[in-house]
XYZ file of C-alpha atoms in Angstrom:
192
model
C 13.920 45.608 145.404
C 13.210 45.925 141.675
C 9.607 46.839 140.852
C 8.231 45.089 137.769
C 5.199 45.838 135.656
C 3.725 43.143 133.397
C 1.869 43.691 130.122
C -0.007 40.607 128.956
C -2.844 39.803 126.558
C -3.710 36.241 127.545
C -2.430 33.617 130.008
C 0.761 35.340 131.071
C 3.058 32.336 131.439
C 5.936 34.817 131.863
C 3.990 36.326 134.766
C 3.809 32.853 136.364
C 7.538 32.286 135.917
C 8.518 35.679 137.342
C 6.018 35.585 140.227
C 7.244 32.144 141.284
C 10.896 33.272 141.120
C 10.064 36.332 143.241
C 8.230 34.225 145.826
C 11.120 31.704 145.928
C 13.678 34.538 146.309
C 15.376 33.489 143.031
C 14.747 37.014 141.779
C 15.195 40.134 143.909
C 12.086 41.795 142.529
C 8.334 42.048 142.892
C 5.520 42.387 140.379
C 3.713 45.575 141.371
C 1.170 45.908 138.546
C -0.333 43.899 135.676
C -1.947 45.526 132.641
C -3.881 43.745 129.907
C -5.640 44.898 126.755
C -7.959 41.865 127.021
C -10.738 41.948 129.629
C -10.881 38.122 129.578
C -7.145 37.569 130.034
C -6.329 34.779 132.464
C -3.379 36.820 133.757
C -5.834 39.265 135.376
C -7.303 36.465 137.516
C -3.795 35.326 138.442
C -2.835 38.873 139.483
C -6.036 39.193 141.522
C -5.316 35.907 143.321
C -1.899 37.301 144.343
C -3.452 40.666 145.302
C -1.410 42.461 142.654
C -3.043 45.611 141.239
C -4.300 44.889 137.715
C -5.874 47.000 134.997
C -7.598 46.557 131.651
C -6.595 49.269 129.208
C -8.081 49.064 125.721
C -9.974 51.149 123.160
C -13.346 49.704 124.219
C -12.970 50.988 127.778
C -11.155 54.212 126.848
C -12.358 55.061 123.320
C -11.208 58.687 123.279
C -7.986 58.404 125.249
C -4.355 57.884 124.309
C -3.819 54.296 125.468
C -0.040 54.670 125.313
C -0.167 57.587 127.753
C -2.670 55.758 129.973
C -0.443 52.647 130.215
C 2.645 54.777 130.873
C 0.771 56.699 133.568
C -0.327 53.499 135.392
C 3.224 52.133 135.280
C 4.592 55.428 136.623
C 1.958 55.498 139.398
C 3.238 52.079 140.501
C 6.878 53.248 140.288
C 7.912 50.448 137.925
C 11.630 50.055 137.340
C 11.188 47.581 134.471
C 8.388 46.290 132.286
C 8.083 42.683 131.082
C 5.923 41.726 128.104
C 4.276 38.368 128.770
C 2.547 37.600 125.487
C 1.414 41.190 124.949
C -0.164 41.291 121.491
C -0.176 45.046 120.890
C 2.636 47.127 119.440
C 4.064 49.505 122.019
C 3.904 53.172 121.162
C 6.574 55.839 121.307
C 5.711 57.403 124.686
C 5.979 54.117 126.583
C 9.151 53.039 124.764
C 10.846 56.398 125.415
C 9.756 56.556 129.067
C 11.042 53.036 129.730
C 13.961 53.029 127.282
C 16.123 49.915 127.796
C 13.781 48.838 130.588
C 11.111 46.970 128.576
C 11.902 43.271 128.215
C 10.390 40.617 125.986
C 11.033 36.920 125.542
C 10.697 35.669 121.968
C 10.342 31.928 121.270
C 13.043 31.727 118.589
C 16.682 32.577 118.006
C 16.387 36.118 116.718
C 16.961 37.615 114.222
C 15.436 34.498 112.613
C 11.677 34.033 112.907
C 10.911 37.449 114.349
C 8.712 40.326 113.285
C 5.032 40.847 112.555
C 2.954 37.689 112.915
C 5.796 35.720 114.497
C 4.368 34.709 117.849
C 3.333 31.496 119.584
C 2.706 28.477 117.371
C 3.381 30.526 114.207
C 7.059 30.703 115.171
C 7.376 26.967 115.798
C 5.530 26.107 112.576
C 7.969 28.331 110.665
C 11.008 26.756 112.363
C 9.802 23.227 111.483
C 8.907 24.232 107.917
C 12.393 25.744 107.423
C 13.946 22.441 108.584
C 16.038 24.205 111.215
C 18.387 22.092 113.303
C 18.247 24.454 116.278
C 15.759 26.768 117.885
C 15.536 28.497 121.222
C 14.504 31.747 122.792
C 15.778 35.293 122.905
C 15.236 37.642 125.838
C 15.654 41.173 124.504
C 14.912 44.831 125.084
C 11.927 46.252 123.223
C 12.241 49.170 120.820
C 10.030 50.651 118.082
C 10.501 47.639 115.766
C 9.130 44.156 116.441
C 11.853 41.863 117.813
C 14.717 44.221 116.895
C 15.812 45.332 120.368
C 19.229 44.532 121.823
C 19.596 40.943 123.066
C 20.004 40.294 126.783
C 20.553 36.561 126.278
C 19.725 33.605 124.045
C 19.328 29.919 124.872
C 19.170 27.200 122.247
C 18.177 23.561 121.879
C 18.741 21.010 119.128
C 15.600 19.782 117.410
C 14.818 16.070 117.280
C 14.543 14.491 113.825
C 10.798 14.018 114.209
C 10.171 17.344 115.985
C 6.665 18.764 115.634
C 5.536 22.324 116.216
C 3.674 21.064 119.316
C 6.687 19.308 120.859
C 8.956 22.238 120.004
C 6.541 24.706 121.567
C 6.591 22.763 124.844
C 10.397 22.571 124.898
C 10.746 26.286 124.163
C 8.268 27.209 126.921
C 10.402 25.300 129.422
C 13.560 26.925 128.048
C 11.994 30.396 128.221
C 11.107 29.942 131.898
C 14.814 29.460 132.664
C 15.988 32.176 130.247
C 13.626 34.842 131.590
C 14.854 34.511 135.182
C 18.485 34.287 134.088
C 18.101 37.422 131.939
C 16.335 39.406 134.669
C 18.952 38.438 137.240
C 21.676 39.481 134.794
C 19.995 42.887 134.370
C 19.129 43.474 138.007
C 22.547 42.484 139.343
C 24.654 44.703 137.085
């Protein structure tokens, strides 16, 4: 059974998707630990309700410690095979990326390499897609490296935008698409 760690800053919709797939046996894995940098993150309550170990690691709680090493240590203590970023809003540091090379996965709400990089998250991405008058958008599940949204693609899924598409309607469609893409990508990785 694959052991997954989750890093999340807020709601953790990716956590929901993965946890449900694990419970429904659609994914031969289990979430063994959740880490957030935000003490008010909803994902922490969700992890607690499922009795999954969860930790807050940030500079307020650990002002004189290397947070990268602390996160890596917690993941290692829980023997994580892979790490999934579910809306994690901090840049990963070298130690974590090297320790989990080609084992850190992110889902980005656009067809990379377009609309990626610093500041391209959530509604910002969908606003940019609409503003650019794109005909298609989608999501990219990819490995994480030292550069934002530059890791090797695992898979992409796309949709065609409606003529009167808004950032709000696009965001909803992409969230639904991502839920499918995440499980498909993880199954592709885990069943190699």
